[in-house]
Short mmCIF file of C-alpha atoms in Angstrom, two decimals:
data_model
loop_
_atom_site.label_atom_id
_atom_site.label_comp_id
_atom_site.label_asym_id
_atom_site.label_seq_id
_atom_site.Cartn_x
_atom_site.Cartn_y
_atom_site.Cartn_z
CA MET F 7 0.00 0.00 0.00
CA MET F 8 1.30 3.46 -0.89
CA GLN F 9 1.74 5.65 2.16
CA THR F 10 0.10 9.07 2.35
CA SER F 11 2.46 12.01 2.73
CA PRO F 12 2.28 14.51 5.61
CA ASN F 13 -0.09 17.25 4.49
CA ILE F 14 0.82 20.18 6.75
CA LEU F 15 4.10 21.97 6.10
CA ASP F 16 5.01 23.64 9.39
CA LEU F 17 7.47 23.43 12.25
CA SER F 18 5.14 21.80 14.78
CA PRO F 19 5.94 18.40 16.30
CA VAL F 20 4.19 15.57 14.43
CA ARG F 21 5.02 12.49 16.47
CA GLY F 22 6.57 13.56 19.72
CA ALA F 23 9.29 15.64 21.25
CA GLY F 24 11.94 16.60 18.76
CA ILE F 25 10.23 15.10 15.69
CA VAL F 26 9.14 17.80 13.26
CA LYS F 27 7.92 18.11 9.70
CA PHE F 28 9.41 20.62 7.26
CA PRO F 29 8.74 21.51 3.63
CA GLY F 30 11.08 19.64 1.35
CA PHE F 31 14.38 21.47 1.00
CA CYS F 32 15.52 22.96 -2.33
CA ASP F 33 19.16 23.18 -3.42
CA VAL F 34 19.82 25.33 -6.48
CA HIS F 35 23.43 24.17 -6.87
CA VAL F 36 24.30 20.49 -7.23
CA HIS F 37 26.43 18.39 -9.56
CA PHE F 38 24.93 15.01 -10.45
CA ARG F 39 27.58 14.24 -13.10
CA GLU F 40 25.29 12.62 -15.67
CA PRO F 41 25.62 12.46 -18.58
CA GLY F 42 29.36 12.05 -18.98
CA PHE F 43 30.82 11.33 -15.54
CA SER F 44 28.71 8.59 -14.02
CA TYR F 45 31.73 7.12 -12.22
CA LYS F 46 31.48 10.14 -9.88
CA GLU F 47 27.69 10.27 -9.35
CA THR F 48 24.49 9.44 -11.22
CA ILE F 49 21.06 11.01 -11.31
CA ARG F 50 19.84 8.03 -9.29
CA THR F 51 22.49 8.14 -6.55
CA GLY F 52 22.49 11.92 -6.39
CA SER F 53 18.73 12.18 -6.03
CA LEU F 54 18.71 9.44 -3.38
CA ALA F 55 21.39 11.33 -1.47
CA ALA F 56 19.28 14.48 -1.76
CA ALA F 57 16.20 12.68 -0.39
CA HIS F 58 18.35 11.35 2.47
CA GLY F 59 19.22 14.97 3.26
CA GLY F 60 15.59 16.14 3.21
CA TYR F 61 15.61 17.66 -0.29
CA THR F 62 12.70 17.28 -2.66
CA CYS F 63 14.08 19.60 -5.35
CA VAL F 64 17.56 20.25 -6.68
CA CYS F 65 18.95 22.17 -9.65
CA ALA F 66 21.71 20.37 -11.55
CA MET F 67 24.63 22.32 -12.97
CA PRO F 68 25.62 21.95 -16.64
CA ASN F 69 29.32 21.05 -16.51
CA LEU F 70 28.55 17.68 -18.10
CA SER F 71 29.42 15.80 -21.27
CA PRO F 72 27.74 16.75 -23.46
CA VAL F 73 27.16 20.19 -21.98
CA PRO F 74 23.43 21.05 -22.11
CA ASP F 75 23.86 23.99 -24.48
CA SER F 76 21.14 23.12 -27.01
CA VAL F 77 17.71 21.52 -27.05
CA GLN F 78 19.22 18.20 -28.12
CA THR F 79 21.87 18.03 -25.40
CA LEU F 80 19.45 19.25 -22.74
CA GLU F 81 16.99 16.52 -23.74
CA ALA F 82 19.70 13.90 -23.20
CA GLU F 83 20.00 15.01 -19.58
CA LEU F 84 16.24 15.28 -19.14
CA ALA F 85 15.79 11.69 -20.34
CA LEU F 86 18.09 10.47 -17.57
CA ILE F 87 16.27 12.61 -15.02
CA ASP F 88 12.88 11.28 -16.10
CA MET F 89 14.14 7.71 -15.85
CA ASP F 90 16.16 7.77 -12.61
CA ALA F 91 15.38 10.73 -10.34
CA CYS F 92 13.36 10.05 -7.19
CA ILE F 93 12.79 13.78 -6.51
CA ARG F 94 12.42 16.90 -8.68
CA VAL F 95 15.69 17.51 -10.56
CA LEU F 96 15.74 20.68 -12.65
CA PRO F 97 18.63 21.18 -15.09
CA TYR F 98 20.47 24.37 -15.83
CA GLY F 99 21.15 25.28 -19.41
CA ALA F 100 24.65 26.50 -20.22
CA ILE F 101 25.26 30.18 -20.90
CA THR F 102 27.81 29.52 -23.65
CA VAL F 103 28.41 26.69 -26.11
CA GLY F 104 30.38 23.98 -24.35
CA GLU F 105 30.87 26.42 -21.45
CA LYS F 106 33.79 27.76 -23.47
CA GLY F 107 32.75 31.42 -23.39
CA ALA F 108 33.02 31.99 -27.14
CA ALA F 109 29.37 31.91 -28.28
CA LEU F 110 26.00 32.02 -26.57
CA ALA F 111 24.25 28.70 -26.13
CA ASP F 112 20.75 28.17 -27.53
CA MET F 113 19.11 29.91 -24.60
CA ASP F 114 15.87 30.49 -26.55
CA GLY F 115 15.45 26.80 -27.29
CA MET F 116 16.31 25.62 -23.78
CA ALA F 117 14.33 28.24 -21.85
CA PRO F 118 11.09 26.21 -21.53
CA ARG F 119 12.90 23.32 -19.81
CA ALA F 120 15.93 24.93 -18.12
CA VAL F 121 15.47 26.29 -14.60
CA ALA F 122 18.07 29.03 -15.28
CA PHE F 123 21.38 29.53 -17.11
CA SER F 124 24.89 29.04 -15.79
CA ASP F 125 28.40 28.13 -16.91
CA ASP F 126 29.15 26.81 -13.44
CA GLY F 127 32.56 25.25 -13.09
CA ARG F 128 33.90 28.05 -15.27
CA GLY F 129 33.47 31.77 -15.10
CA VAL F 130 32.31 33.75 -18.13
CA GLN F 131 35.51 35.68 -18.75
CA GLY F 132 34.33 38.17 -21.36
CA GLU F 133 32.34 41.21 -20.30
CA ASP F 134 30.63 41.52 -23.69
CA MET F 135 29.63 37.86 -23.59
CA MET F 136 28.13 38.24 -20.11
CA ARG F 137 26.26 41.37 -21.19
CA SER F 138 24.79 39.49 -24.16
CA ALA F 139 23.81 36.59 -21.91
CA MET F 140 22.12 38.89 -19.42
CA LEU F 141 20.16 40.66 -22.14
CA LYS F 142 18.98 37.33 -23.52
CA ALA F 143 18.09 36.00 -20.06
CA LYS F 144 16.18 39.22 -19.31
CA ALA F 145 14.15 38.79 -22.50
CA LEU F 146 13.40 35.18 -21.59
CA GLY F 147 12.54 35.92 -17.96
CA LYS F 148 15.33 33.67 -16.70
CA VAL F 149 18.02 33.98 -14.03
CA ILE F 150 21.73 34.08 -14.80
CA ALA F 151 23.52 32.08 -12.07
CA ALA F 152 27.16 33.06 -12.22
CA HIS F 153 30.27 31.15 -11.22
CA CYS F 154 32.47 34.16 -10.57
CA GLU F 155 36.12 33.39 -11.18
CA ASP F 156 38.77 35.39 -13.03
CA ASN F 157 41.06 32.84 -14.65
CA ALA F 158 43.86 35.41 -14.98
CA LEU F 159 44.15 35.59 -11.19
CA LEU F 160 44.21 31.86 -10.36
CA HIS F 161 47.89 31.06 -11.06
CA GLY F 162 47.38 27.36 -10.48
CA GLY F 163 46.31 27.86 -6.87
CA CYS F 164 44.67 25.14 -4.82
CA ILE F 165 43.61 26.92 -1.59
CA HIS F 166 43.06 30.46 -0.37
CA ALA F 167 46.04 32.81 -0.65
CA GLY F 168 46.33 33.26 3.08
CA ARG F 169 48.22 32.14 6.15
CA TYR F 170 47.88 28.42 5.59
CA ALA F 171 49.09 28.58 1.98
CA ALA F 172 52.11 30.64 2.99
CA ALA F 173 52.99 28.35 5.89
CA HIS F 174 52.69 25.13 3.89
CA GLY F 175 54.11 26.19 0.54
CA HIS F 176 50.90 26.04 -1.50
CA ARG F 177 50.02 28.32 -4.39
CA GLY F 178 47.08 30.46 -3.35
CA ILE F 179 43.86 31.66 -4.93
CA CYS F 180 43.31 35.35 -4.19
CA SER F 181 39.96 36.75 -3.09
CA GLU F 182 39.86 39.16 -6.02
CA SER F 183 39.49 36.22 -8.42
CA GLU F 184 35.95 35.97 -7.00
CA TRP F 185 34.92 39.49 -6.08
CA GLY F 186 36.37 41.09 -9.23
CA PRO F 187 33.93 39.29 -11.58
CA ILE F 188 31.10 39.93 -9.13
CA GLU F 189 31.85 43.66 -9.25
CA ARG F 190 31.82 43.54 -13.06
CA ASP F 191 28.61 41.53 -13.23
CA LEU F 192 26.74 43.74 -10.78
CA LYS F 193 27.35 46.70 -13.06
CA LEU F 194 26.07 44.65 -16.00
CA ALA F 195 23.02 43.50 -14.05
CA LYS F 196 22.21 47.11 -13.19
CA GLU F 197 22.65 48.07 -16.85
CA THR F 198 20.57 45.22 -18.31
CA GLY F 199 17.97 44.66 -15.58
CA CYS F 200 18.78 40.95 -15.60
CA ALA F 201 17.90 38.73 -12.64
CA TYR F 202 21.42 37.88 -11.47
CA HIS F 203 22.36 35.20 -8.95
CA VAL F 204 25.87 34.75 -7.56
CA CYS F 205 26.94 31.18 -6.81
CA HIS F 206 28.91 30.04 -3.74
CA ILE F 207 30.24 33.36 -2.40
CA SER F 208 33.19 33.00 -0.01
CA THR F 209 34.80 36.43 0.57
CA LYS F 210 34.03 39.46 2.69
CA GLU F 211 34.34 41.69 -0.38
CA SER F 212 31.67 39.65 -2.19
CA VAL F 213 29.27 40.15 0.71
CA ALA F 214 29.90 43.90 0.77
CA LEU F 215 29.47 44.29 -2.99
CA ILE F 216 26.20 42.38 -3.04
CA ARG F 217 24.87 44.22 0.02
CA ASP F 218 25.57 47.58 -1.63
CA ALA F 219 24.05 46.44 -4.94
CA LYS F 220 20.86 45.38 -3.22
CA ARG F 221 20.61 48.79 -1.57
CA GLU F 222 20.91 50.33 -5.04
CA GLY F 223 18.03 48.21 -6.32
CA VAL F 224 20.01 45.77 -8.46
CA ASP F 225 18.10 42.52 -9.05
CA VAL F 226 20.72 40.30 -7.38
CA SER F 227 20.62 37.29 -5.11
CA CYS F 228 23.35 35.02 -3.81
CA GLU F 229 24.10 31.76 -2.07
CA THR F 230 26.83 30.39 0.12
CA GLY F 231 27.58 26.87 1.31
CA PRO F 232 27.62 25.25 4.75
CA HIS F 233 31.40 24.79 4.54
CA TYR F 234 32.02 28.52 4.11
CA LEU F 235 29.82 29.27 7.12
CA LEU F 236 31.38 26.68 9.43
CA LEU F 237 35.02 26.47 8.31
CA CYS F 238 37.92 28.70 7.33
CA GLU F 239 41.56 28.29 6.30
CA ASP F 240 42.49 27.61 9.93
CA ASP F 241 40.66 24.28 9.65
CA LEU F 242 42.56 23.04 6.59
CA ARG F 243 44.37 19.73 6.50
CA GLU F 244 46.61 18.23 3.84
CA GLU F 245 43.74 16.14 2.48
CA GLY F 246 41.67 16.34 -0.68
CA ARG F 247 38.43 16.48 1.29
CA PHE F 248 39.33 20.05 2.24
CA LYS F 249 39.74 21.20 -1.38
CA MET F 250 36.83 22.99 -3.00
CA ASN F 251 36.28 25.90 -5.38
CA PRO F 252 36.09 28.62 -4.21
CA PRO F 253 38.40 27.62 -1.37
CA LEU F 254 37.91 28.04 2.35
CA ARG F 255 38.89 31.64 3.05
CA ALA F 256 40.16 33.52 6.11
CA ARG F 257 38.37 33.74 9.44
CA GLU F 258 37.29 37.31 8.71
CA ASP F 259 35.65 36.13 5.48
CA ARG F 260 33.68 33.51 7.39
CA GLU F 261 32.58 36.17 9.89
CA ALA F 262 31.43 38.43 7.04
CA LEU F 263 29.39 35.57 5.56
CA LEU F 264 27.68 35.01 8.89
CA GLU F 265 26.90 38.73 9.07
CA GLY F 266 25.51 38.57 5.55
CA LEU F 267 23.35 35.64 6.55
CA ALA F 268 22.03 37.56 9.55
CA ASP F 269 21.21 40.79 7.69
CA GLY F 270 19.65 39.16 4.62
CA THR F 271 22.43 39.90 2.13
CA ILE F 272 22.81 36.15 1.60
CA ASP F 273 19.52 34.82 0.27
CA MET F 274 19.92 31.06 0.46
CA ILE F 275 22.20 28.18 1.33
CA ALA F 276 23.24 25.74 -1.39
CA THR F 277 25.56 22.78 -0.98
CA ASP F 278 27.49 22.85 -4.28
CA HIS F 279 27.38 19.04 -3.92
CA ALA F 280 30.31 18.02 -6.13
CA PRO F 281 31.22 14.31 -5.90
CA HIS F 282 34.42 12.82 -7.28
CA SER F 283 35.93 9.36 -7.20
CA ALA F 284 38.06 8.29 -4.24
CA GLU F 285 41.14 8.32 -6.47
CA GLU F 286 40.48 11.89 -7.60
CA LYS F 287 40.25 13.07 -3.99
CA ALA F 288 43.24 11.11 -2.64
CA LYS F 289 46.02 13.39 -3.92
CA GLY F 290 46.19 15.98 -1.16
CA LEU F 291 45.45 19.67 -1.52
CA ASP F 292 47.68 20.21 -4.52
CA GLY F 293 46.67 17.22 -6.64
CA SER F 294 43.05 16.44 -5.80
CA ALA F 295 40.06 17.55 -7.83
CA PHE F 296 38.11 20.55 -6.55
CA GLY F 297 34.81 19.71 -4.87
CA ILE F 298 33.13 18.17 -1.85
CA ILE F 299 29.76 16.58 -1.19
CA GLY F 300 27.09 18.18 0.97
CA LEU F 301 23.50 17.07 0.46
CA GLU F 302 23.42 14.54 3.28
CA THR F 303 25.04 16.76 5.90
CA ALA F 304 23.76 20.29 5.22
CA PHE F 305 20.77 20.46 7.54
CA PRO F 306 22.28 18.60 10.53
CA LEU F 307 25.41 20.77 10.38
CA LEU F 308 23.53 24.05 10.08
CA TYR F 309 20.95 23.09 12.67
CA THR F 310 23.65 22.04 15.15
CA TYR F 311 26.18 24.83 14.66
CA LEU F 312 24.05 27.80 13.59
CA VAL F 313 20.60 27.26 15.08
CA GLY F 314 21.97 25.39 18.09
CA LYS F 315 24.40 28.22 18.88
CA GLY F 316 21.83 30.99 18.39
CA VAL F 317 23.33 32.41 15.18
CA ILE F 318 20.01 32.12 13.30
CA THR F 319 16.57 30.77 14.15
CA LEU F 320 15.19 27.48 12.91
CA GLU F 321 12.56 29.37 10.93
CA ARG F 322 15.29 31.37 9.19
CA LEU F 323 17.19 28.19 8.35
CA ILE F 324 14.09 26.63 6.78
CA ASP F 325 13.57 29.75 4.71
CA LEU F 326 17.20 29.64 3.52
CA MET F 327 16.94 25.97 2.58
CA ALA F 328 13.35 25.59 1.36
CA PHE F 329 11.44 28.76 0.57
CA ALA F 330 14.00 31.36 -0.58
CA PRO F 331 15.52 29.20 -3.35
CA ARG F 332 12.07 28.50 -4.75
CA ARG F 333 11.05 32.15 -4.60
CA ARG F 334 14.09 33.31 -6.53
CA PHE F 335 14.03 30.63 -9.21
CA GLY F 336 10.25 30.38 -9.59
CA ILE F 337 10.04 26.78 -8.40
CA PRO F 338 6.69 25.65 -6.97
CA LEU F 339 6.42 23.88 -3.63
CA ASP F 340 3.78 21.19 -3.74
CA GLU F 341 1.87 20.33 -0.59
CA ASP F 342 3.09 16.74 -0.73
CA GLU F 343 6.78 17.70 -0.64
CA ALA F 344 7.83 17.23 2.96
CA THR F 345 10.60 15.90 5.15
CA VAL F 346 10.41 14.61 8.73
CA TRP F 347 13.32 15.01 11.14
CA ASP F 348 14.24 13.91 14.63
CA LEU F 349 15.93 17.04 15.94
CA GLU F 350 17.06 15.35 19.14
CA ALA F 351 18.96 12.51 17.46
CA GLY F 352 22.69 12.97 17.96
CA TYR F 353 25.32 11.11 15.95
CA THR F 354 28.71 11.34 14.26
CA ILE F 355 28.87 12.04 10.53
CA ASP F 356 29.95 8.81 8.85
CA THR F 357 30.36 8.78 5.07
CA GLY F 358 29.93 5.02 5.08
CA ARG F 359 26.22 5.64 5.60
CA PHE F 360 25.88 8.02 2.64
CA LEU F 361 23.91 7.25 -0.51
CA SER F 362 26.02 9.54 -2.69
CA MET F 363 28.86 7.90 -4.57
CA GLY F 364 31.07 10.71 -3.29
CA ARG F 365 32.72 10.48 0.10
CA ALA F 366 34.86 13.63 0.31
CA THR F 367 33.66 15.93 3.09
CA PRO F 368 35.61 18.01 5.60
CA PHE F 369 32.88 17.19 8.13
CA GLU F 370 33.66 13.48 8.52
CA GLY F 371 33.61 12.72 12.24
CA TRP F 372 31.72 15.86 13.30
CA ARG F 373 29.04 15.45 15.97
CA VAL F 374 25.62 16.71 14.89
CA ARG F 375 21.98 16.66 15.92
CA GLY F 376 19.12 16.07 13.54
CA ARG F 377 18.40 12.90 11.59
CA CYS F 378 16.17 12.69 8.53
CA LEU F 379 13.48 10.08 9.13
CA GLU F 380 11.40 10.45 5.97
CA THR F 381 11.22 12.44 2.77
CA TRP F 382 8.07 12.62 0.65
CA TYR F 383 7.72 13.62 -2.98
CA LYS F 384 4.57 13.42 -5.14
CA GLY F 385 2.79 11.40 -2.50
CA ARG F 386 5.55 8.80 -2.29
CA ARG F 387 7.90 8.21 0.59
CA VAL F 388 11.22 8.35 -1.26
CA TRP F 389 13.36 8.13 1.86
CA HIS F 390 12.83 6.19 5.08
CA ASN F 391 15.23 5.72 7.96
CA SER F 392 14.14 2.30 9.17
CA GLU F 393 14.76 0.95 12.65
CA SER F 394 17.05 -1.70 11.16
CA GLY F 395 19.33 0.86 9.52
CA ILE F 396 19.41 3.56 6.92
CA ARG F 397 17.86 2.58 3.61
CA ASN F 398 15.70 3.94 0.83
CA SER F 399 12.16 2.73 1.26
CA GLU F 400 11.52 2.33 -2.45
CA SER F 401 14.74 0.62 -3.50
CA ASN F 402 16.21 -0.85 -0.30
CA ALA F 403 19.42 0.91 -1.30
#
């Protein structure tokens, strides 16, 4: 018999002390690696991991093979989503052909099926190209979600150009490589009237620029990730699970992000879930691929270390993870999208219990509170934490 989903989306206890029901979370920045890189993650494993983390909707970035830069290539990704996703997975269309920055992708053709447009994984280097993309997105009523990175300022760096890099002999990535393109794009967004979203901000300058732009009436939103809110360069270790792009910045950057979260400059939290193979993440800070996973740890970490320490309220966290992403990207929230959590359950993060194919997280071994008991999507229970151990209720995965 098919179970009936919880039908009230609120913060009230549903079964007893500590057990609450939330609207399904929404992450506008994930990498599910299909088509092209299924040895890292698949639509199936990625969506199961999302359900395990309480998500009922995610938006998949386009750095794939083939890149979804036309109706044909987007349809290839959509076919996999239709076949294997257990929750709502909405694809991004690329801004430029092949994410190479030389020519605009077929944004007109993809607009009906793409949630927004991004060249995530690569920054759009040319100002004229970004202006053209913003004008097209404005005409189509779509958001430009920008990976802001100036390639000329990277110099082969692997971590933030700060104290840790200097002390351990690593090439660093300067903060300007992020905030410089943001500064450029904010001027373009003001000029074009485009709805502009900044991905994974990590620097204090980025926060200040976006705060000022909002005060000026620019149509801008932004996200940051749990790792930038909870970690900084002082927490680095010589392990690939601490390497992500943008990198963990200085303590003062983390403090600025928390201030931006508190004053509303930062609109939402996204995981930038970016799985890689064990081999790709086993080469230390210098040699490992950029990227960490995050879907299965985001809420417990943020609930424990932000809500639990009085940094933000639980209601604010739910807005950041469920409502705000949907508002900005025009994604509906159905009444049967819900997730049930035991907020009093304490445990240690153990990647051996993850459903994602990725295992690289800097939070391995952290103590957290909050365990996902169930996730519901379209009237189906797509995740269930059974008494006999964690599994997916539909697949016994």
